[in-house]
Tab-separated table of C-alpha atoms in Angstrom:
chain	number	residue	atom	x	y	z
A	1	MET	CA	37.784	62.769	-19.837
A	2	LYS	CA	37.497	63.655	-23.507
A	3	SER	CA	40.418	63.153	-25.874
A	4	PHE	CA	42.793	66.040	-26.598
A	5	THR	CA	46.046	66.785	-28.371
A	6	TYR	CA	49.204	67.863	-26.560
A	7	GLU	CA	52.370	69.814	-27.284
A	8	ARG	CA	55.355	71.182	-25.412
A	9	ALA	CA	56.102	74.814	-26.144
A	10	GLU	CA	59.718	75.987	-26.426
A	11	THR	CA	59.235	79.730	-25.815
A	12	PRO	CA	56.517	81.916	-24.266
A	13	VAL	CA	55.698	83.497	-27.640
A	14	GLU	CA	55.447	80.058	-29.235
A	15	ALA	CA	53.053	78.947	-26.497
A	16	ALA	CA	50.873	82.033	-26.916
A	17	ALA	CA	50.829	81.720	-30.708
A	18	SER	CA	49.847	78.059	-30.480
A	19	ALA	CA	46.976	78.903	-28.139
A	20	ALA	CA	45.757	81.584	-30.538
A	21	ARG	CA	45.765	79.070	-33.420
A	22	SER	CA	43.760	76.533	-31.433
A	23	PRO	CA	40.461	77.947	-30.129
A	24	GLY	CA	39.697	76.534	-26.708
A	25	ALA	CA	43.302	75.465	-26.047
A	26	ARG	CA	44.584	75.599	-22.481
A	27	PHE	CA	48.034	76.077	-21.003
A	28	ILE	CA	49.016	73.432	-18.471
A	29	ALA	CA	51.704	73.699	-15.782
A	30	GLY	CA	51.030	71.906	-12.495
A	31	GLY	CA	47.505	71.033	-13.599
A	32	THR	CA	46.201	70.999	-10.019
A	33	ASN	CA	42.942	72.695	-11.052
A	34	LEU	CA	42.691	72.042	-14.788
A	35	LEU	CA	42.980	68.250	-14.628
A	36	ASP	CA	40.173	68.008	-12.079
A	37	LEU	CA	37.966	70.156	-14.293
A	38	MET	CA	38.784	68.043	-17.329
A	39	LYS	CA	37.878	64.825	-15.495
A	40	LEU	CA	34.494	66.327	-14.633
A	41	GLU	CA	34.099	67.591	-18.234
A	42	ILE	CA	33.658	71.142	-16.979
A	43	GLU	CA	36.731	72.070	-19.001
A	44	THR	CA	36.962	70.226	-22.329
A	45	PRO	CA	39.992	71.639	-24.160
A	46	MET	CA	40.813	70.019	-27.478
A	47	HIS	CA	44.478	70.977	-27.147
A	48	LEU	CA	46.864	71.308	-24.174
A	49	ILE	CA	50.050	73.366	-24.331
A	50	ASP	CA	52.642	72.295	-21.762
A	51	VAL	CA	54.529	75.389	-20.569
A	52	ASN	CA	56.777	73.691	-17.999
A	53	GLY	CA	59.828	73.972	-20.254
A	54	LEU	CA	59.681	77.757	-20.630
A	55	LYS	CA	62.199	78.515	-17.842
A	56	LEU	CA	59.812	80.835	-16.025
A	57	ASP	CA	60.651	79.397	-12.607
A	58	LYS	CA	63.014	82.006	-11.154
A	59	ILE	CA	62.539	84.626	-8.426
A	60	GLU	CA	64.728	87.639	-9.210
A	61	ALA	CA	65.314	91.097	-7.754
A	62	THR	CA	64.086	94.020	-9.850
A	63	PRO	CA	66.048	97.255	-10.383
A	64	ASP	CA	63.657	99.195	-8.129
A	65	GLY	CA	64.152	96.832	-5.188
A	66	GLY	CA	61.134	94.585	-5.743
A	67	LEU	CA	60.848	90.965	-6.862
A	68	ARG	CA	59.972	89.375	-10.184
A	69	ILE	CA	58.345	85.979	-9.714
A	70	GLY	CA	58.287	83.680	-12.723
A	71	ALA	CA	54.922	82.283	-13.725
A	72	LEU	CA	56.117	78.712	-13.094
A	73	VAL	CA	57.540	79.248	-9.610
A	74	SER	CA	55.819	76.702	-7.388
A	75	ASN	CA	53.773	77.825	-4.415
A	76	THR	CA	56.157	75.910	-2.137
A	77	ASP	CA	59.261	77.631	-3.489
A	78	LEU	CA	57.638	81.057	-3.385
A	79	ALA	CA	56.481	80.678	0.214
A	80	ALA	CA	59.937	79.451	1.284
A	81	ASP	CA	62.012	82.126	-0.479
A	82	ALA	CA	63.975	84.092	2.122
A	83	ARG	CA	63.242	87.442	0.466
A	84	VAL	CA	59.513	86.732	0.388
A	85	ARG	CA	59.475	85.627	4.005
A	86	GLN	CA	61.386	88.712	5.147
A	87	ASP	CA	59.864	91.486	3.030
A	88	TYR	CA	56.501	90.108	1.837
A	89	GLY	CA	55.421	88.010	4.789
A	90	VAL	CA	51.718	88.341	3.986
A	91	LEU	CA	52.350	86.475	0.727
A	92	SER	CA	54.273	83.633	2.334
A	93	ARG	CA	51.578	83.208	4.986
A	94	ALA	CA	48.785	83.248	2.410
A	95	LEU	CA	50.475	80.568	0.327
A	96	LEU	CA	50.986	78.300	3.330
A	97	ALA	CA	47.306	78.683	4.227
A	98	GLY	CA	46.264	77.181	0.885
A	99	ALA	CA	45.712	73.569	-0.190
A	100	SER	CA	48.207	70.927	0.989
A	101	GLY	CA	51.962	70.521	0.817
A	102	GLN	CA	51.674	68.122	-2.106
A	103	LEU	CA	49.542	70.525	-4.116
A	104	ARG	CA	51.770	73.494	-3.283
A	105	ASN	CA	54.714	71.534	-4.678
A	106	LYS	CA	52.999	71.410	-8.077
A	107	ALA	CA	50.832	74.530	-8.182
A	108	SER	CA	52.354	77.457	-10.088
A	109	THR	CA	52.187	81.192	-9.496
A	110	ALA	CA	50.240	81.863	-12.707
A	111	GLY	CA	47.975	78.878	-12.212
A	112	ASN	CA	47.112	80.026	-8.700
A	113	LEU	CA	45.980	83.408	-10.030
A	114	LEU	CA	43.851	81.677	-12.664
A	115	GLN	CA	42.107	79.163	-10.403
A	116	ARG	CA	38.451	78.755	-11.203
A	117	THR	CA	35.791	79.076	-8.540
A	118	ARG	CA	34.963	76.254	-6.137
A	119	CYS	CA	31.248	77.134	-6.181
A	120	PRO	CA	29.372	73.791	-5.886
A	121	TYR	CA	26.947	74.823	-8.628
A	122	PHE	CA	29.869	75.353	-11.003
A	123	TYR	CA	31.146	71.851	-10.237
A	124	ASP	CA	27.744	70.147	-10.530
A	125	THR	CA	27.012	69.761	-14.239
A	126	ASN	CA	23.367	68.983	-13.431
A	127	GLN	CA	22.892	72.517	-12.117
A	128	PRO	CA	22.595	75.755	-14.128
A	129	CYS	CA	25.730	77.905	-14.005
A	130	ASN	CA	26.421	80.994	-16.096
A	131	LYS	CA	30.143	80.620	-15.479
A	132	ARG	CA	30.217	77.056	-16.799
A	133	MET	CA	27.504	77.493	-19.455
A	134	PRO	CA	26.758	81.160	-20.238
A	135	GLY	CA	23.058	81.946	-20.292
A	136	SER	CA	21.962	78.844	-18.375
A	137	GLY	CA	21.235	80.727	-15.140
A	138	CYS	CA	22.711	80.639	-11.628
A	139	GLY	CA	21.566	77.822	-9.371
A	140	ALA	CA	23.287	79.408	-6.384
A	141	LEU	CA	20.966	82.439	-6.334
A	142	GLU	CA	18.074	80.360	-5.003
A	143	GLY	CA	20.194	77.532	-3.640
A	144	PHE	CA	22.533	76.954	-0.720
A	145	SER	CA	25.026	79.815	-0.772
A	146	ARG	CA	26.833	79.751	2.575
A	147	GLN	CA	30.310	79.720	0.984
A	148	LEU	CA	29.574	82.266	-1.737
A	149	ALA	CA	30.088	85.981	-2.379
A	150	VAL	CA	28.486	88.872	-0.525
A	151	VAL	CA	29.955	91.831	-2.417
A	152	GLY	CA	30.703	92.592	-6.073
A	153	VAL	CA	28.010	90.103	-7.089
A	154	SER	CA	25.503	90.269	-9.935
A	155	ASP	CA	22.214	88.623	-10.897
A	156	ALA	CA	24.270	86.285	-13.079
A	157	CYS	CA	26.790	84.978	-10.541
A	158	ILE	CA	27.637	85.007	-6.820
A	159	ALA	CA	30.741	82.792	-6.989
A	160	THR	CA	33.941	83.590	-5.092
A	161	HIS	CA	37.549	83.505	-6.219
A	162	PRO	CA	39.330	80.710	-4.283
A	163	SER	CA	42.972	81.862	-4.285
A	164	ASP	CA	44.711	82.812	-1.027
A	165	MET	CA	47.815	83.961	-2.885
A	166	ALA	CA	45.864	86.430	-5.020
A	167	VAL	CA	44.476	88.171	-1.915
A	168	ALA	CA	47.994	88.809	-0.632
A	169	MET	CA	49.135	89.900	-4.100
A	170	ARG	CA	46.283	92.435	-4.141
A	171	ALA	CA	47.388	93.870	-0.795
A	172	LEU	CA	50.934	94.129	-2.158
A	173	ASP	CA	49.895	95.915	-5.400
A	174	ALA	CA	51.466	93.258	-7.608
A	175	THR	CA	51.641	93.520	-11.401
A	176	VAL	CA	50.984	90.646	-13.807
A	177	GLU	CA	53.317	90.422	-16.821
A	178	THR	CA	52.097	88.716	-19.993
A	179	VAL	CA	53.034	88.006	-23.590
A	180	ARG	CA	50.612	87.970	-26.520
A	181	PRO	CA	50.672	85.718	-29.599
A	182	ASP	CA	52.300	88.508	-31.640
A	183	GLY	CA	55.136	88.831	-29.112
A	184	GLU	CA	53.921	92.057	-27.509
A	185	THR	CA	54.117	92.208	-23.726
A	186	ARG	CA	51.752	93.735	-21.195
A	187	ARG	CA	51.853	94.735	-17.540
A	188	ILE	CA	48.466	94.465	-15.823
A	189	PRO	CA	47.976	95.828	-12.289
A	190	ILE	CA	46.476	93.054	-10.203
A	191	ALA	CA	43.629	95.394	-9.288
A	192	ASP	CA	42.563	95.178	-12.944
A	193	PHE	CA	43.453	91.546	-13.575
A	194	HIS	CA	40.422	89.744	-12.122
A	195	ARG	CA	36.961	90.793	-13.319
A	196	LEU	CA	33.669	91.095	-11.478
A	197	PRO	CA	30.913	88.865	-12.886
A	198	GLY	CA	28.475	91.408	-14.318
A	199	ASP	CA	26.623	89.757	-17.197
A	200	THR	CA	29.669	87.724	-18.287
A	201	PRO	CA	30.888	85.681	-15.301
A	202	HIS	CA	32.602	83.211	-17.653
A	203	ILE	CA	35.134	85.949	-18.516
A	204	GLU	CA	37.216	85.867	-15.367
A	205	SER	CA	40.347	87.882	-16.134
A	206	ALA	CA	41.739	90.646	-18.319
A	207	LEU	CA	43.708	88.151	-20.436
A	208	MET	CA	43.072	88.166	-24.178
A	209	PRO	CA	42.795	84.916	-26.200
A	210	GLY	CA	46.197	83.227	-26.296
A	211	GLU	CA	47.792	85.641	-23.820
A	212	LEU	CA	50.218	83.929	-21.438
A	213	ILE	CA	51.292	85.045	-17.968
A	214	THR	CA	55.088	85.127	-17.765
A	215	ALA	CA	55.678	86.670	-14.330
A	216	VAL	CA	54.261	88.572	-11.392
A	217	THR	CA	56.238	91.522	-10.039
A	218	LEU	CA	56.104	92.900	-6.517
A	219	PRO	CA	57.047	96.533	-5.815
A	220	LYS	CA	59.671	97.601	-3.333
A	221	PRO	CA	58.821	96.384	0.216
A	222	ILE	CA	56.808	98.800	2.350
A	223	GLY	CA	57.583	97.296	5.752
A	224	GLY	CA	54.955	97.100	8.479
A	225	THR	CA	53.408	94.063	10.134
A	226	HIS	CA	52.205	91.443	7.639
A	227	ILE	CA	49.299	89.185	8.625
A	228	TYR	CA	47.158	86.695	6.721
A	229	HIS	CA	44.226	85.330	8.686
A	230	LYS	CA	41.976	82.697	7.125
A	231	VAL	CA	38.668	81.547	8.603
A	232	ARG	CA	37.497	78.186	7.250
A	233	ASP	CA	35.393	75.196	8.168
A	234	ARG	CA	38.379	72.871	8.653
A	235	ALA	CA	41.859	73.548	9.949
A	236	SER	CA	43.468	72.526	6.652
A	237	TYR	CA	42.712	71.907	3.003
A	238	ALA	CA	39.630	74.135	2.963
A	239	PHE	CA	38.794	77.332	1.134
A	240	ALA	CA	38.161	80.561	3.011
A	241	LEU	CA	34.817	81.608	4.369
A	242	VAL	CA	36.597	84.915	4.967
A	243	SER	CA	40.282	85.787	4.806
A	244	VAL	CA	42.109	89.019	5.576
A	245	ALA	CA	45.473	90.049	4.152
A	246	ALA	CA	46.734	93.059	6.076
A	247	ILE	CA	49.864	95.182	6.136
A	248	VAL	CA	49.752	97.505	9.137
A	249	GLN	CA	52.262	100.298	9.778
A	250	PRO	CA	53.358	101.454	13.262
A	251	ASP	CA	51.177	104.579	12.957
A	252	GLY	CA	48.047	102.452	12.381
A	253	THR	CA	47.773	103.063	8.650
A	254	GLY	CA	48.011	100.225	6.184
A	255	ARG	CA	46.364	98.028	3.568
A	256	VAL	CA	43.623	95.414	3.739
A	257	ALA	CA	42.383	92.905	1.163
A	258	LEU	CA	39.677	90.293	1.674
A	259	GLY	CA	39.226	86.789	0.325
A	260	GLY	CA	36.171	84.542	0.362
A	261	VAL	CA	33.723	87.396	-0.119
A	262	ALA	CA	33.818	88.316	-3.812
A	263	HIS	CA	34.483	87.186	-7.367
A	264	LYS	CA	37.992	88.647	-7.031
A	265	PRO	CA	40.339	89.616	-4.197
A	266	TRP	CA	38.445	92.468	-2.555
A	267	ARG	CA	40.221	95.682	-1.672
A	268	VAL	CA	38.744	99.179	-1.371
A	269	GLU	CA	41.588	101.646	-0.950
A	270	SER	CA	39.327	104.382	0.406
A	271	ALA	CA	38.375	102.095	3.302
A	272	GLU	CA	41.991	101.894	4.415
A	273	ALA	CA	41.898	105.515	5.536
A	274	GLN	CA	39.582	104.283	8.310
A	275	LEU	CA	42.111	101.816	9.759
A	276	PRO	CA	43.033	104.075	12.710
A	277	ASP	CA	39.301	104.175	13.552
A	278	GLY	CA	39.062	100.408	13.945
A	279	ALA	CA	37.675	97.312	12.258
A	280	ARG	CA	34.039	98.337	12.262
A	281	ALA	CA	34.629	101.531	10.298
A	282	VAL	CA	36.845	99.749	7.784
A	283	SER	CA	34.422	96.846	7.358
A	284	GLU	CA	31.467	99.133	6.757
A	285	ARG	CA	33.351	100.845	3.936
A	286	LEU	CA	34.688	97.586	2.491
A	287	LEU	CA	31.224	96.029	2.388
A	288	ALA	CA	29.175	99.140	1.653
A	289	ASP	CA	27.605	97.595	-1.465
A	290	ALA	CA	27.176	94.077	-0.079
A	291	ARG	CA	24.282	91.926	-1.316
A	292	PRO	CA	24.367	88.849	0.916
A	293	THR	CA	21.935	85.968	0.791
A	294	HIS	CA	20.105	84.527	3.781
A	295	HIS	CA	22.735	81.779	3.981
A	296	ASN	CA	25.875	83.932	3.906
A	297	GLU	CA	24.805	87.133	5.645
A	298	PHE	CA	26.948	86.005	8.590
A	299	LYS	CA	30.034	86.869	6.521
A	300	LEU	CA	29.429	90.583	7.093
A	301	THR	CA	29.921	90.128	10.831
A	302	LEU	CA	32.705	87.616	10.281
A	303	VAL	CA	34.681	90.128	8.207
A	304	GLN	CA	34.468	92.712	10.983
A	305	ARG	CA	35.484	90.260	13.705
A	306	THR	CA	38.313	88.773	11.669
A	307	LEU	CA	39.660	92.203	10.806
A	308	ALA	CA	39.421	93.232	14.479
A	309	ALA	CA	41.518	90.191	15.439
A	310	VAL	CA	44.067	91.028	12.753
A	311	LEU	CA	44.369	94.662	13.860
A	312	ALA	CA	44.717	93.609	17.496
A	313	GLN	CA	47.500	91.192	16.512
A	314	ALA	CA	49.244	93.872	14.451
A	315	ARG	CA	49.196	96.286	17.365
A	316	GLY	CA	50.680	93.712	19.709
C-alpha cells in the first residue's frame, strides 16, 4: 500500500471542499471496498478524508411519508430498521443477501452505492482494464466472462455493478442527496446516478469531483409483495450471477430491477407493463439489447427463470 495523508472532516461541506482541493482524494467510511483496492494498488489515493464523524447515520421519516437514510447508516442497521422491514421489504432482503454480517456492520449506505466492480480483470493489475487504466483495453472481451454483463455493455467494458442494495433502491425509485464543495446540494434520481460504460467506463457515477453523498431518500411506500431473489455460485458471500428485485401488486402490476447483468442496476420501466403477461414477455423486453458473450449467454435464460420464480412466489 502506498503512503497517503489523512484527515477527519467536521462537516459535509468541509469534507467536499477538502476533496476538491486534493485531486485524487477519497472519502472513507467503513472502507470495506476501498481498503482492499488500496492494498492491491488499484486505488492509490494520496489523501483520505474520514467522514465517520459527520453525523449522517440516522434514518428519519420525510414529510411525504418516505424515509431519509443517512449516508453513513450501516447496512446492518438499515436492514434491521422496523420501517424498512415493514414498508420496503425488498431493500431489507437485498441487504441481507450481500456480503457477510461482519462486513454489513461496517459497510455504509453511500459506500454500498459506490462499490467498484468485482470483474476479475479489474482486480488483476497484469491484465488490461479500461476501468482501472483508461485506454488500456478490456481483457474480459476475449477472456473468461461468465460473471460479467450481458446488457448495457460497450466495446470498452463488460463489467457488472456488484451492489445488491442498489438494485432494490432502483426498484424503489430512490433519490441520492449530495453536497458540493461550494455548499450547494443536489438530488439525483437513482436511475441517473450510475452510468453505463460507453467509452468512459472509469466514470461510474453522476458525482462531480469532490461531491459527497449525504443521504438516500425513499418515496412513500407503495405496498405490494416485495421479493429479492439472488442466484449465485455459493450460498453466501458471493456476488450475483443474476438477481431480481420485484415489487408486485395484487393486480399483477409492479416493478422489476435486475442485478448481475449490467454496469448498473438494470430496470426498463416499459417492460413492467408486460408483468401480467408473464416472465418471458418481461425478460424479452428487459434484455432486448443484450450482447452476451459465449461464456455468459446462459444469463438470458437465467433471468427469465429467476423472474418466473419470483412472480410465482408473489402470486402465492
